[in-house]
Short mmCIF file of C-alpha atoms and ligand atoms in Angstrom, two decimals:
data_model
loop_
_atom_site.label_atom_id
_atom_site.label_comp_id
_atom_site.label_asym_id
_atom_site.label_seq_id
_atom_site.Cartn_x
_atom_site.Cartn_y
_atom_site.Cartn_z
CA MET A 20 0.00 0.01 0.03
CA ALA A 21 1.55 3.31 -1.06
CA PHE A 22 0.61 6.41 0.82
CA GLY A 23 1.08 9.44 -1.38
CA TYR A 24 -0.62 12.77 -1.44
CA GLY A 25 -3.76 11.92 0.62
CA PRO A 26 -4.83 13.35 3.96
CA LEU A 27 -4.28 11.64 7.33
CA ASP A 28 -7.73 10.04 7.43
CA ASP A 29 -7.03 8.21 4.15
CA LEU A 30 -4.26 6.19 5.77
CA GLN A 31 -6.47 5.16 8.67
CA ASN A 32 -9.24 4.15 6.22
CA GLU A 33 -6.83 2.07 4.17
CA LEU A 34 -5.39 0.42 7.30
CA ASP A 35 -8.96 -0.40 8.39
CA VAL A 36 -9.77 -1.86 4.99
CA ALA A 37 -6.67 -4.03 5.09
CA ARG A 38 -7.44 -5.20 8.68
CA ASN A 39 -11.02 -6.07 7.72
CA ILE A 40 -9.92 -8.06 4.66
CA ILE A 41 -7.01 -9.91 6.26
CA ASN A 42 -8.59 -10.13 9.72
CA PRO A 43 -5.45 -10.99 11.72
CA PRO A 44 -5.91 -12.13 15.31
CA GLU A 45 -6.39 -9.24 17.75
CA GLY A 46 -3.15 -7.62 18.80
CA THR A 47 -1.04 -9.33 16.16
CA PRO A 48 0.86 -7.50 13.40
CA LEU A 49 -1.02 -6.46 10.26
CA PRO A 50 0.74 -8.36 7.41
CA ILE A 51 1.00 -5.53 4.96
CA GLY A 52 3.62 -2.92 4.06
CA VAL A 53 2.99 0.79 3.78
CA GLY A 54 5.05 3.05 1.54
CA PHE A 55 5.76 6.74 2.15
CA LEU A 56 7.29 9.35 -0.13
CA VAL A 57 9.77 11.02 2.25
CA TRP A 58 9.92 14.40 0.53
CA LEU A 59 6.17 14.67 1.14
CA LEU A 60 6.60 13.67 4.79
CA GLU A 61 9.22 16.39 5.11
CA LYS A 62 6.76 19.10 4.05
CA ASN A 63 4.84 18.85 7.34
CA THR A 64 6.66 17.29 10.30
CA LEU A 65 3.65 17.04 12.62
CA GLN A 66 1.50 15.35 9.96
CA ALA A 67 4.44 13.02 9.09
CA GLU A 68 4.86 11.98 12.73
CA ASN A 69 1.09 11.33 12.94
CA LEU A 70 1.11 9.26 9.79
CA LEU A 71 4.10 7.13 10.75
CA ALA A 72 2.76 6.71 14.27
CA LYS A 73 -0.55 5.48 12.80
CA ALA A 74 1.29 2.89 10.73
CA CYS A 75 3.36 1.82 13.77
CA ASP A 76 0.25 1.58 16.02
CA ALA A 77 -1.42 -0.58 13.34
CA GLN A 78 1.62 -2.86 13.63
CA VAL A 79 2.17 -3.04 9.91
CA GLN A 80 4.80 -5.57 8.95
CA ALA A 81 6.91 -3.30 6.81
CA ILE A 82 7.38 0.41 6.01
CA TRP A 83 8.89 1.38 2.67
CA LEU A 84 10.61 4.77 2.38
CA SER A 85 11.84 6.44 -0.76
CA PHE A 86 12.67 9.79 -2.36
CA GLY A 87 13.84 12.10 0.45
CA ASP A 88 16.90 13.87 1.72
CA ASN A 89 16.50 12.83 5.34
CA ILE A 90 15.31 9.24 5.26
CA GLY A 91 17.47 8.33 8.30
CA HIS A 92 15.51 10.67 10.52
CA TRP A 93 12.23 8.93 9.74
CA ILE A 94 13.73 5.47 10.15
CA GLU A 95 14.80 6.55 13.67
CA PHE A 96 11.27 7.81 14.36
CA ILE A 97 9.71 4.53 13.22
CA ARG A 98 12.09 2.43 15.34
CA LEU A 99 11.27 4.61 18.40
CA HIS A 100 7.51 4.25 17.89
CA ASP A 101 7.38 0.60 16.85
CA PRO A 102 5.52 -1.27 19.63
CA ASN A 103 7.45 -4.40 18.65
CA ALA A 104 10.84 -2.81 18.41
CA GLY A 105 13.60 -5.28 19.39
CA LYS A 106 11.24 -8.21 18.91
CA LYS A 107 10.83 -10.61 16.01
CA ALA A 108 7.66 -8.80 14.92
CA ALA A 109 9.50 -5.41 14.62
CA ILE A 110 8.53 -3.41 11.54
CA LYS A 111 10.87 -4.20 8.60
CA ILE A 112 12.29 -1.12 6.98
CA PHE A 113 12.52 -1.19 3.19
CA VAL A 114 14.40 1.66 1.45
CA GLN A 115 14.41 2.13 -2.33
CA ILE A 116 17.64 3.49 -3.74
CA SER A 117 19.34 3.88 -7.12
CA THR A 118 23.04 4.66 -6.46
CA ILE A 119 25.99 3.09 -4.64
CA ASP A 120 26.21 6.01 -2.16
CA GLN A 121 22.56 5.60 -1.27
CA ALA A 122 22.94 1.87 -0.85
CA LEU A 123 25.98 2.32 1.46
CA CYS A 124 24.03 4.85 3.53
CA ALA A 125 21.06 2.47 3.80
CA LEU A 126 23.40 -0.34 4.81
CA ASN A 127 25.83 1.37 7.16
CA ASN A 128 24.01 4.42 8.55
CA TRP A 129 20.42 3.23 8.68
CA GLN A 130 20.87 -0.53 8.92
CA VAL A 131 17.72 -1.11 6.91
CA ASP A 132 16.14 -4.53 6.66
CA VAL A 133 15.74 -4.58 2.89
CA ILE A 134 17.42 -2.63 0.12
CA VAL A 135 15.40 -2.11 -3.07
CA ALA A 136 17.53 -1.18 -6.06
CA GLN A 137 15.55 0.75 -8.62
CA GLY A 138 16.83 0.74 -12.17
CA ASN A 139 16.15 3.28 -14.92
CA GLU A 140 13.46 1.04 -16.44
CA ALA A 141 11.17 1.46 -13.46
CA GLY A 142 7.64 2.82 -13.87
CA GLY A 143 6.68 5.80 -11.67
CA HIS A 144 9.24 8.07 -10.02
CA GLY A 145 12.95 7.38 -10.01
CA LEU A 146 16.34 8.92 -10.51
CA SER A 147 16.41 10.11 -14.09
CA ASP A 148 20.07 9.04 -14.66
CA SER A 149 19.96 5.76 -12.70
CA LEU A 150 21.65 2.77 -14.24
CA PRO A 151 19.77 -0.10 -15.91
CA ILE A 152 18.86 -2.77 -13.44
CA LEU A 153 21.08 -5.36 -15.19
CA THR A 154 24.11 -3.22 -14.29
CA LEU A 155 22.88 -1.90 -10.97
CA ILE A 156 22.30 -5.30 -9.30
CA PRO A 157 25.76 -6.82 -9.77
CA LEU A 158 27.31 -3.47 -8.91
CA LEU A 159 25.39 -3.16 -5.68
CA LYS A 160 25.73 -6.83 -4.83
CA GLY A 161 29.53 -6.43 -4.87
CA VAL A 162 29.44 -3.24 -2.85
CA ILE A 163 27.14 -4.69 -0.22
CA GLU A 164 29.14 -7.93 0.09
CA THR A 165 32.38 -5.92 0.61
CA ALA A 166 30.89 -3.40 3.00
CA ALA A 167 29.00 -5.95 5.08
CA SER A 168 31.45 -8.84 4.85
CA ASP A 169 31.74 -9.00 8.65
CA ARG A 170 27.96 -9.26 9.17
CA GLN A 171 26.14 -12.53 9.50
CA ASN A 172 23.00 -11.24 7.92
CA GLN A 173 23.31 -8.91 4.95
CA PRO A 174 20.02 -7.27 4.03
CA PRO A 175 18.23 -8.75 1.04
CA LEU A 176 18.70 -6.81 -2.19
CA LEU A 177 15.54 -6.55 -4.31
CA ALA A 178 15.56 -5.53 -7.96
CA ALA A 179 12.96 -3.13 -9.38
CA GLY A 180 12.36 -1.85 -12.91
CA GLY A 181 10.86 -2.97 -16.20
CA LEU A 182 9.94 -6.51 -15.13
CA ALA A 183 7.11 -8.25 -16.91
CA ARG A 184 8.33 -11.86 -17.43
CA GLY A 185 9.55 -14.61 -15.19
CA SER A 186 12.66 -14.96 -17.40
CA GLN A 187 13.66 -11.38 -16.43
CA ILE A 188 13.22 -12.30 -12.76
CA ALA A 189 15.38 -15.46 -13.25
CA SER A 190 18.15 -13.30 -14.84
CA LEU A 191 18.15 -10.92 -11.82
CA LEU A 192 18.27 -13.77 -9.37
CA ALA A 193 21.24 -15.08 -11.31
CA LEU A 194 22.90 -11.73 -10.96
CA GLY A 195 22.59 -11.81 -7.16
CA ALA A 196 19.22 -10.22 -6.39
CA SER A 197 17.33 -11.82 -3.49
CA GLY A 198 14.00 -11.01 -5.07
CA VAL A 199 12.22 -8.46 -7.26
CA VAL A 200 9.68 -5.68 -7.07
CA ILE A 201 7.01 -5.42 -9.65
CA GLY A 202 5.00 -2.24 -10.21
CA THR A 203 3.57 -1.67 -13.67
CA ARG A 204 2.53 -5.26 -14.27
CA PHE A 205 0.10 -5.06 -11.37
CA LEU A 206 -1.58 -2.00 -12.84
CA LEU A 207 -3.05 -4.52 -15.31
CA SER A 208 -5.03 -6.25 -12.61
CA PRO A 209 -8.60 -5.55 -11.52
CA GLU A 210 -7.25 -4.85 -8.02
CA SER A 211 -5.33 -1.76 -9.12
CA LEU A 212 -6.98 1.68 -8.77
CA TYR A 213 -6.27 2.55 -12.40
CA THR A 214 -9.29 3.21 -14.59
CA ASP A 215 -10.30 0.96 -17.50
CA SER A 216 -9.11 3.67 -19.84
CA GLN A 217 -5.63 3.79 -18.23
CA ARG A 218 -5.40 0.01 -18.35
CA GLU A 219 -6.41 0.10 -22.03
CA ALA A 220 -3.58 2.62 -22.72
CA LEU A 221 -1.12 0.24 -21.00
CA LEU A 222 -2.34 -2.74 -23.00
CA LYS A 223 -1.93 -0.84 -26.29
CA ALA A 224 1.46 0.65 -25.49
CA ASP A 225 4.74 -0.67 -26.73
CA SER A 226 7.92 -0.19 -24.70
CA SER A 227 9.11 2.80 -26.72
CA SER A 228 6.17 4.83 -25.40
CA SER A 229 7.51 4.57 -21.83
CA VAL A 230 9.46 7.82 -21.18
CA ARG A 231 11.06 9.62 -18.26
CA THR A 232 9.50 13.05 -17.90
CA MET A 233 8.47 15.87 -15.52
CA ALA A 234 5.42 16.50 -17.66
CA PHE A 235 2.96 14.84 -15.28
CA ASP A 236 4.33 16.48 -12.11
CA GLN A 237 4.16 19.85 -13.82
CA ALA A 238 0.67 19.16 -15.13
CA ARG A 239 -0.80 18.02 -11.79
CA ASN A 240 1.42 20.36 -9.74
CA THR A 241 3.13 17.73 -7.61
CA LEU A 242 6.51 19.39 -7.55
CA GLY A 243 9.17 19.18 -4.84
CA TRP A 244 10.77 15.82 -5.69
CA PRO A 245 14.48 15.48 -4.67
CA GLU A 246 16.98 16.66 -7.28
CA GLY A 247 17.35 14.41 -10.30
CA VAL A 248 14.02 12.57 -9.81
CA ASP A 249 11.45 12.43 -12.57
CA GLY A 250 8.73 9.93 -13.49
CA ARG A 251 8.45 7.18 -16.14
CA GLY A 252 5.10 6.99 -17.84
CA LEU A 253 3.39 6.70 -21.20
CA ARG A 254 4.08 9.44 -23.67
CA ASN A 255 0.64 10.95 -24.29
CA ASP A 256 -0.78 14.37 -25.18
CA THR A 257 0.22 15.84 -21.84
CA VAL A 258 3.87 14.78 -22.42
CA VAL A 259 3.85 16.00 -26.02
CA ASP A 260 2.41 19.41 -24.97
CA TYR A 261 5.03 19.70 -22.22
CA GLU A 262 7.88 18.80 -24.58
CA ASN A 263 6.57 21.38 -27.07
CA GLY A 264 6.81 24.07 -24.33
CA LEU A 265 3.06 24.63 -23.90
CA GLU A 266 2.40 27.37 -21.28
CA ILE A 267 2.02 25.76 -17.86
CA ASP A 268 -1.48 27.07 -17.00
CA THR A 269 -2.81 25.66 -20.26
CA LEU A 270 -1.02 22.36 -19.68
CA ARG A 271 -2.65 22.16 -16.23
CA SER A 272 -6.14 23.03 -17.37
CA ARG A 273 -5.98 20.49 -20.26
CA PHE A 274 -4.70 17.93 -17.79
CA ALA A 275 -7.51 18.68 -15.27
CA GLU A 276 -10.11 18.39 -18.03
CA GLY A 277 -8.60 15.05 -19.09
CA VAL A 278 -8.76 13.72 -15.52
CA LYS A 279 -12.39 14.88 -15.21
CA SER A 280 -13.43 13.15 -18.40
CA GLY A 281 -11.25 10.04 -17.75
CA ASN A 282 -9.19 10.63 -20.87
CA SER A 283 -6.05 8.49 -20.61
CA ALA A 284 -4.42 10.51 -23.40
CA ARG A 285 -4.17 13.32 -20.84
CA MET A 286 -4.02 11.47 -17.49
CA VAL A 287 -0.88 10.16 -15.81
CA VAL A 288 -0.29 6.60 -16.87
CA TRP A 289 2.89 5.47 -15.05
CA ALA A 290 4.61 2.67 -16.95
CA GLY A 291 7.99 1.02 -16.79
CA SER A 292 9.90 0.07 -19.91
CA GLY A 293 8.54 -3.48 -19.65
CA VAL A 294 5.09 -2.24 -20.61
CA GLY A 295 5.41 -3.59 -24.14
CA LEU A 296 5.73 -7.11 -22.72
CA MET A 297 2.36 -6.94 -21.00
CA ASN A 298 -0.77 -7.82 -22.89
CA THR A 299 -3.25 -9.40 -20.47
CA ILE A 300 -5.32 -8.26 -17.53
CA LYS A 301 -5.15 -10.79 -14.72
CA SER A 302 -5.72 -10.84 -11.02
CA ALA A 303 -2.74 -9.93 -8.87
CA LYS A 304 -2.72 -13.57 -7.68
CA ASP A 305 -2.60 -14.90 -11.20
CA ILE A 306 0.09 -12.47 -12.26
CA THR A 307 2.22 -13.58 -9.32
CA LYS A 308 1.65 -17.25 -10.07
CA GLU A 309 2.47 -16.78 -13.76
CA LEU A 310 5.70 -14.89 -13.00
CA HIS A 311 6.69 -17.50 -10.45
CA GLU A 312 6.12 -20.43 -12.82
CA GLU A 313 7.88 -18.68 -15.72
CA CYS A 314 10.84 -17.91 -13.46
CA LEU A 315 11.11 -21.55 -12.32
CA ALA A 316 10.78 -22.82 -15.89
CA THR A 317 13.58 -20.44 -16.97
CA LEU A 318 15.88 -21.51 -14.18
CA GLN A 319 15.30 -25.14 -15.07
CA ARG A 320 15.85 -24.51 -18.78
CA VAL A 321 19.05 -22.59 -18.13
CA SER A 322 20.38 -25.29 -15.83
CA THR A 323 20.26 -27.76 -18.81
CA LEU A 324 22.91 -25.64 -20.51
CA VAL A 325 25.43 -26.79 -17.91
CA GLN A 326 27.41 -29.86 -18.92
CA TYR A 327 27.98 -32.14 -15.93
CA LYS A 328 30.93 -34.51 -16.17
C1 LIG B 425 1.81 3.41 -10.40
C2 LIG B 425 3.13 3.41 -9.70
C3 LIG B 425 3.24 4.03 -8.47
C4 LIG B 425 4.45 4.00 -7.75
N1 LIG B 425 4.52 4.60 -6.51
C5 LIG B 425 5.68 4.52 -5.83
C6 LIG B 425 5.72 5.06 -4.49
O1 LIG B 425 4.79 5.64 -3.98
N2 LIG B 425 6.91 4.97 -3.83
C7 LIG B 425 8.00 4.34 -4.41
O2 LIG B 425 9.02 4.23 -3.73
N3 LIG B 425 7.97 3.81 -5.63
C8 LIG B 425 6.82 3.89 -6.33
N4 LIG B 425 6.77 3.34 -7.59
C9 LIG B 425 8.00 2.67 -8.18
C10 LIG B 425 8.04 1.23 -7.67
O3 LIG B 425 8.48 1.22 -6.34
C11 LIG B 425 9.06 0.41 -8.48
O4 LIG B 425 10.34 0.93 -8.43
C12 LIG B 425 8.64 0.27 -9.97
O5 LIG B 425 7.26 0.13 -10.11
C13 LIG B 425 9.30 -0.92 -10.61
O6 LIG B 425 9.25 -0.78 -11.97
P1 LIG B 425 8.09 -1.37 -12.91
O7 LIG B 425 6.92 -0.46 -12.68
O8 LIG B 425 8.66 -1.24 -14.26
O9 LIG B 425 7.76 -2.76 -12.48
C14 LIG B 425 5.57 3.36 -8.33
C15 LIG B 425 5.45 2.75 -9.57
C16 LIG B 425 4.25 2.72 -10.25
C17 LIG B 425 4.16 2.05 -11.57
#
């Protein structure tokens, strides 16, 4: 569950929905993760503390933090407010990063539980000049192994960006990732909050229409991202107008009209570079199953390439 631009009550509502669906025994942790955009948290300290305290009180299993200059401060806050701190059920801290420096900071300064490496292919926001995931994972794997060689438990390294097939997942596991993160593929499930028109646009898109841009943040006025961050989505009329230098007020009013009428040619449609490999709408469960089976089949196929003496 990602918590973005909504008010405080939205988080409580979402936590209540999750608790009602999962129905964990009274007093036990809620087996979900909640994601926060740190630069948004940093806009209003009091609200940020209330939000994180709510997530801690709900005993969520994991908190995912990304895109902020002072992530360490919020990790400290979470650890202080976690009712299960120091116990097995303590909240697991995930941090999404894109550079070696960020990874070393997450490892050494914040001692996070899970490092998520986000490659340039990733849908949604990310570092505009981040490396492709196929380079980033072996690079970070080596850095983490060296920096944490004296530790018994090195944090898992997850790979994010452009994944649509189990064979891609198998390749990242072979490169040293402990697992993967999938974003765009799940937009093509009935569970996602995207509209039918947005899903239709994703189904029609090929991978060349996935572009990194500030067009959508300009058009919907969600500015304030850390330096170097932009968003990867489908090139549509909003992006074309922005690239052509359309005056910002007109861009914003066309965008607002597009949202009102549900026109995906104007709306934000976040999409990673793997979008061209996605052509079916399936439940989140079936997507997960399919990716898992494809990944296993790939690993088995590849293992037959090895000649045993
Ligand atoms: C619709 C959408 C929303 C996203 N929201 C967030 C977010 O709130 N916080 C975050 O750290 N990453 C966010 N991401 C990026 C994902 O964490 C992940 O890096 C990305 O989805 C992986 O690439 P893929 O979309 O190509 O699978 C989002 C991605 C998408 C597609």
